[in-house]
Amino acid sequence: YAMDAWGVDATGYVLKPYLASDIKKELNKCKSAPLPSSKRVIISTIPAFSLSVSGISVSIPSAKARELLALLVDASDKGITTGEGITALWPDRPNDANTQSLFRMTFKRLSDSLEDADIGDIIESKGNRRFLRTDMVDCDYYRIMSGDTEAMKKYDGQYLQEYEWAE
């Protein structure tokens, strides 16, 4: 039974015989569970980058960490390598041990900022690639790319206007 429950992302389960208190306990778990991130995280790229959670703007104090998130949005499901990130974020610097360390520190700052906003799960690393979990965000760029005509109406030729690499 437990395996079946986990297979459908159950918050908990109750086996017979059960008490009313068992049911209340499981219902309380459901009430306190956060909404899925895909319902809460909104990323706008047109004309400029913005991030909000449940309607509240999220500030990312580090300008490079904020730009890294925009870069991850732009990369979509394919993600970016450390080298690609360095090329976009620091185009005048070589891809050496110092800039690789700088990139890791910037990703850590981004991760910490997102954790502070309780949305740290929208980014992840796999090997040398960094990803945005596109299934967990609502993004105007992704809606346009999927053919959403309402989202297309808002596009005025400007996309992530604050970043040179997005031209």
mmCIF file of C-alpha atoms in Angstrom:
data_model
loop_
_atom_site.group_PDB
_atom_site.id
_atom_site.type_symbol
_atom_site.label_atom_id
_atom_site.label_comp_id
_atom_site.label_asym_id
_atom_site.label_seq_id
_atom_site.Cartn_x
_atom_site.Cartn_y
_atom_site.Cartn_z
ATOM 1 C CA TYR A 1 0.000 0.000 0.000
ATOM 2 C CA ALA A 2 2.801 2.380 0.880
ATOM 3 C CA MET A 3 4.454 1.917 -2.518
ATOM 4 C CA ASP A 4 1.161 2.683 -4.278
ATOM 5 C CA ALA A 5 0.700 5.805 -2.139
ATOM 6 C CA TRP A 6 4.221 7.069 -2.916
ATOM 7 C CA GLY A 7 3.643 6.377 -6.584
ATOM 8 C CA VAL A 8 0.884 8.988 -6.695
ATOM 9 C CA ASP A 9 2.744 11.532 -4.513
ATOM 10 C CA ALA A 10 0.471 10.953 -1.545
ATOM 11 C CA THR A 11 1.137 13.175 1.449
ATOM 12 C CA GLY A 12 0.244 10.265 3.708
ATOM 13 C CA TYR A 13 -2.068 7.314 3.954
ATOM 14 C CA VAL A 14 -4.271 5.587 6.522
ATOM 15 C CA LEU A 15 -4.945 1.866 6.738
ATOM 16 C CA LYS A 16 -8.040 0.273 8.201
ATOM 17 C CA PRO A 17 -8.883 0.126 11.018
ATOM 18 C CA TYR A 18 -8.347 3.815 11.673
ATOM 19 C CA LEU A 19 -9.455 6.455 14.151
ATOM 20 C CA ALA A 20 -10.896 9.882 13.430
ATOM 21 C CA SER A 21 -7.671 11.343 14.833
ATOM 22 C CA ASP A 22 -5.698 9.457 12.138
ATOM 23 C CA ILE A 23 -7.787 11.093 9.412
ATOM 24 C CA LYS A 24 -7.456 14.555 11.005
ATOM 25 C CA LYS A 25 -3.700 14.133 11.232
ATOM 26 C CA GLU A 26 -3.421 13.354 7.505
ATOM 27 C CA LEU A 27 -5.797 16.176 6.543
ATOM 28 C CA ASN A 28 -3.702 18.631 8.559
ATOM 29 C CA LYS A 29 -0.621 17.532 6.622
ATOM 30 C CA CYS A 30 -2.444 18.395 3.394
ATOM 31 C CA LYS A 31 -3.485 21.820 4.677
ATOM 32 C CA SER A 32 0.072 22.780 5.588
ATOM 33 C CA ALA A 33 1.667 21.451 2.400
ATOM 34 C CA PRO A 34 2.847 24.279 0.112
ATOM 35 C CA LEU A 35 1.231 24.766 -3.261
ATOM 36 C CA PRO A 36 3.143 23.249 -6.140
ATOM 37 C CA SER A 37 5.800 25.666 -7.389
ATOM 38 C CA SER A 38 4.336 25.629 -10.891
ATOM 39 C CA LYS A 39 1.315 27.464 -9.494
ATOM 40 C CA ARG A 40 3.325 29.990 -7.513
ATOM 41 C CA VAL A 41 6.428 31.021 -9.473
ATOM 42 C CA ILE A 42 5.959 33.563 -12.268
ATOM 43 C CA ILE A 43 8.885 34.601 -14.463
ATOM 44 C CA SER A 44 8.536 37.443 -16.937
ATOM 45 C CA THR A 45 11.047 38.063 -19.700
ATOM 46 C CA ILE A 46 9.111 40.565 -21.794
ATOM 47 C CA PRO A 47 10.305 43.248 -21.912
ATOM 48 C CA ALA A 48 12.534 42.776 -18.862
ATOM 49 C CA PHE A 49 13.269 40.071 -16.308
ATOM 50 C CA SER A 50 11.137 39.742 -13.184
ATOM 51 C CA LEU A 51 10.406 36.982 -10.702
ATOM 52 C CA SER A 52 7.467 36.688 -8.353
ATOM 53 C CA VAL A 53 6.093 34.087 -5.987
ATOM 54 C CA SER A 54 2.378 34.042 -5.240
ATOM 55 C CA GLY A 55 2.116 37.596 -6.572
ATOM 56 C CA ILE A 56 5.003 38.998 -4.489
ATOM 57 C CA SER A 57 8.124 40.230 -6.260
ATOM 58 C CA VAL A 58 11.303 38.336 -5.365
ATOM 59 C CA SER A 59 14.527 40.281 -5.108
ATOM 60 C CA ILE A 60 17.822 38.616 -5.909
ATOM 61 C CA PRO A 61 20.433 40.920 -4.348
ATOM 62 C CA SER A 62 23.360 39.811 -6.519
ATOM 63 C CA ALA A 63 23.098 41.245 -10.036
ATOM 64 C CA LYS A 64 25.109 38.348 -11.507
ATOM 65 C CA ALA A 65 22.970 35.755 -9.693
ATOM 66 C CA ARG A 66 19.858 37.445 -11.099
ATOM 67 C CA GLU A 67 21.412 37.413 -14.576
ATOM 68 C CA LEU A 68 22.290 33.733 -14.134
ATOM 69 C CA LEU A 69 18.635 32.965 -13.425
ATOM 70 C CA ALA A 70 17.649 34.871 -16.578
ATOM 71 C CA LEU A 71 20.242 32.835 -18.483
ATOM 72 C CA LEU A 72 18.771 29.603 -17.105
ATOM 73 C CA VAL A 73 15.301 30.752 -18.194
ATOM 74 C CA ASP A 74 16.617 31.479 -21.680
ATOM 75 C CA ALA A 75 18.327 28.067 -21.872
ATOM 76 C CA SER A 76 15.042 26.344 -21.026
ATOM 77 C CA ASP A 77 15.204 22.536 -20.617
ATOM 78 C CA LYS A 78 18.679 22.163 -22.108
ATOM 79 C CA GLY A 79 20.342 24.082 -19.254
ATOM 80 C CA ILE A 80 23.819 25.573 -19.418
ATOM 81 C CA THR A 81 27.327 24.337 -18.778
ATOM 82 C CA THR A 82 29.769 26.201 -16.592
ATOM 83 C CA GLY A 83 31.599 27.321 -19.741
ATOM 84 C CA GLU A 84 28.423 28.642 -21.354
ATOM 85 C CA GLY A 85 27.565 30.509 -18.167
ATOM 86 C CA ILE A 86 31.015 32.082 -17.983
ATOM 87 C CA THR A 87 30.867 33.138 -21.641
ATOM 88 C CA ALA A 88 27.508 34.881 -21.116
ATOM 89 C CA LEU A 89 28.106 36.383 -17.669
ATOM 90 C CA TRP A 90 31.758 37.401 -18.039
ATOM 91 C CA PRO A 91 32.435 37.637 -21.795
ATOM 92 C CA ASP A 92 35.780 39.425 -21.297
ATOM 93 C CA ARG A 93 37.210 36.849 -18.888
ATOM 94 C CA PRO A 94 38.858 33.531 -19.733
ATOM 95 C CA ASN A 95 37.307 30.226 -18.710
ATOM 96 C CA ASP A 96 39.901 29.369 -16.071
ATOM 97 C CA ALA A 97 39.876 28.116 -12.488
ATOM 98 C CA ASN A 98 39.110 31.615 -11.140
ATOM 99 C CA THR A 99 36.053 32.222 -13.320
ATOM 100 C CA GLN A 100 34.842 28.653 -12.772
ATOM 101 C CA SER A 101 35.006 29.329 -9.032
ATOM 102 C CA LEU A 102 33.224 32.660 -9.599
ATOM 103 C CA PHE A 103 30.489 30.862 -11.548
ATOM 104 C CA ARG A 104 30.004 28.283 -8.765
ATOM 105 C CA MET A 105 29.823 31.079 -6.182
ATOM 106 C CA THR A 106 27.268 32.948 -8.316
ATOM 107 C CA PHE A 107 25.147 29.799 -8.672
ATOM 108 C CA LYS A 108 25.360 29.324 -4.881
ATOM 109 C CA ARG A 109 24.213 32.919 -4.307
ATOM 110 C CA LEU A 110 21.310 32.353 -6.677
ATOM 111 C CA SER A 111 20.432 29.109 -4.948
ATOM 112 C CA ASP A 112 20.545 30.804 -1.521
ATOM 113 C CA SER A 113 18.316 33.671 -2.708
ATOM 114 C CA LEU A 114 15.775 31.236 -4.124
ATOM 115 C CA GLU A 115 15.885 29.162 -0.917
ATOM 116 C CA ASP A 116 15.176 32.350 1.065
ATOM 117 C CA ALA A 117 12.061 32.806 -1.095
ATOM 118 C CA ASP A 118 11.149 29.125 -0.506
ATOM 119 C CA ILE A 119 11.556 28.241 -4.188
ATOM 120 C CA GLY A 120 15.039 26.731 -4.210
ATOM 121 C CA ASP A 121 13.688 23.642 -5.938
ATOM 122 C CA ILE A 122 13.205 25.460 -9.261
ATOM 123 C CA ILE A 123 16.917 25.134 -10.110
ATOM 124 C CA GLU A 124 19.187 22.116 -10.072
ATOM 125 C CA SER A 125 22.609 20.867 -11.099
ATOM 126 C CA LYS A 126 23.453 17.664 -12.906
ATOM 127 C CA GLY A 127 27.130 17.157 -13.520
ATOM 128 C CA ASN A 128 28.480 20.255 -15.230
ATOM 129 C CA ARG A 129 25.014 21.545 -16.253
ATOM 130 C CA ARG A 130 22.692 23.907 -14.396
ATOM 131 C CA PHE A 131 18.966 23.838 -15.099
ATOM 132 C CA LEU A 132 15.773 25.690 -14.408
ATOM 133 C CA ARG A 133 12.921 23.292 -13.681
ATOM 134 C CA THR A 134 10.676 24.651 -16.415
ATOM 135 C CA ASP A 135 7.806 22.459 -15.251
ATOM 136 C CA MET A 136 7.734 24.379 -11.962
ATOM 137 C CA VAL A 137 7.381 27.914 -13.327
ATOM 138 C CA ASP A 138 4.959 29.942 -15.390
ATOM 139 C CA CYS A 139 7.008 31.945 -17.881
ATOM 140 C CA ASP A 140 5.834 34.236 -20.673
ATOM 141 C CA TYR A 141 8.724 33.134 -22.917
ATOM 142 C CA TYR A 142 7.760 29.463 -22.586
ATOM 143 C CA ARG A 143 4.119 30.259 -23.311
ATOM 144 C CA ILE A 144 5.090 32.170 -26.461
ATOM 145 C CA MET A 145 7.342 29.334 -27.629
ATOM 146 C CA SER A 146 4.479 26.876 -27.125
ATOM 147 C CA GLY A 147 2.195 28.968 -29.356
ATOM 148 C CA ASP A 148 0.069 30.765 -26.739
ATOM 149 C CA THR A 149 -1.539 33.600 -28.743
ATOM 150 C CA GLU A 150 -2.420 35.635 -25.634
ATOM 151 C CA ALA A 151 1.223 35.651 -24.545
ATOM 152 C CA MET A 152 2.305 36.550 -28.095
ATOM 153 C CA LYS A 153 0.149 39.691 -28.009
ATOM 154 C CA LYS A 154 2.301 41.062 -25.177
ATOM 155 C CA TYR A 155 5.556 40.674 -27.101
ATOM 156 C CA ASP A 156 6.698 44.055 -28.449
ATOM 157 C CA GLY A 157 10.133 43.104 -29.745
ATOM 158 C CA GLN A 158 11.830 43.416 -26.352
ATOM 159 C CA TYR A 159 13.145 40.322 -24.544
ATOM 160 C CA LEU A 160 15.302 40.398 -21.418
ATOM 161 C CA GLN A 161 16.281 43.891 -22.495
ATOM 162 C CA GLU A 162 18.780 44.372 -19.673
ATOM 163 C CA TYR A 163 21.116 41.602 -20.897
ATOM 164 C CA GLU A 164 23.363 41.884 -23.966
ATOM 165 C CA TRP A 165 23.463 38.129 -24.535
ATOM 166 C CA ALA A 166 19.673 38.098 -25.032
ATOM 167 C CA GLU A 167 19.622 40.463 -28.012
#
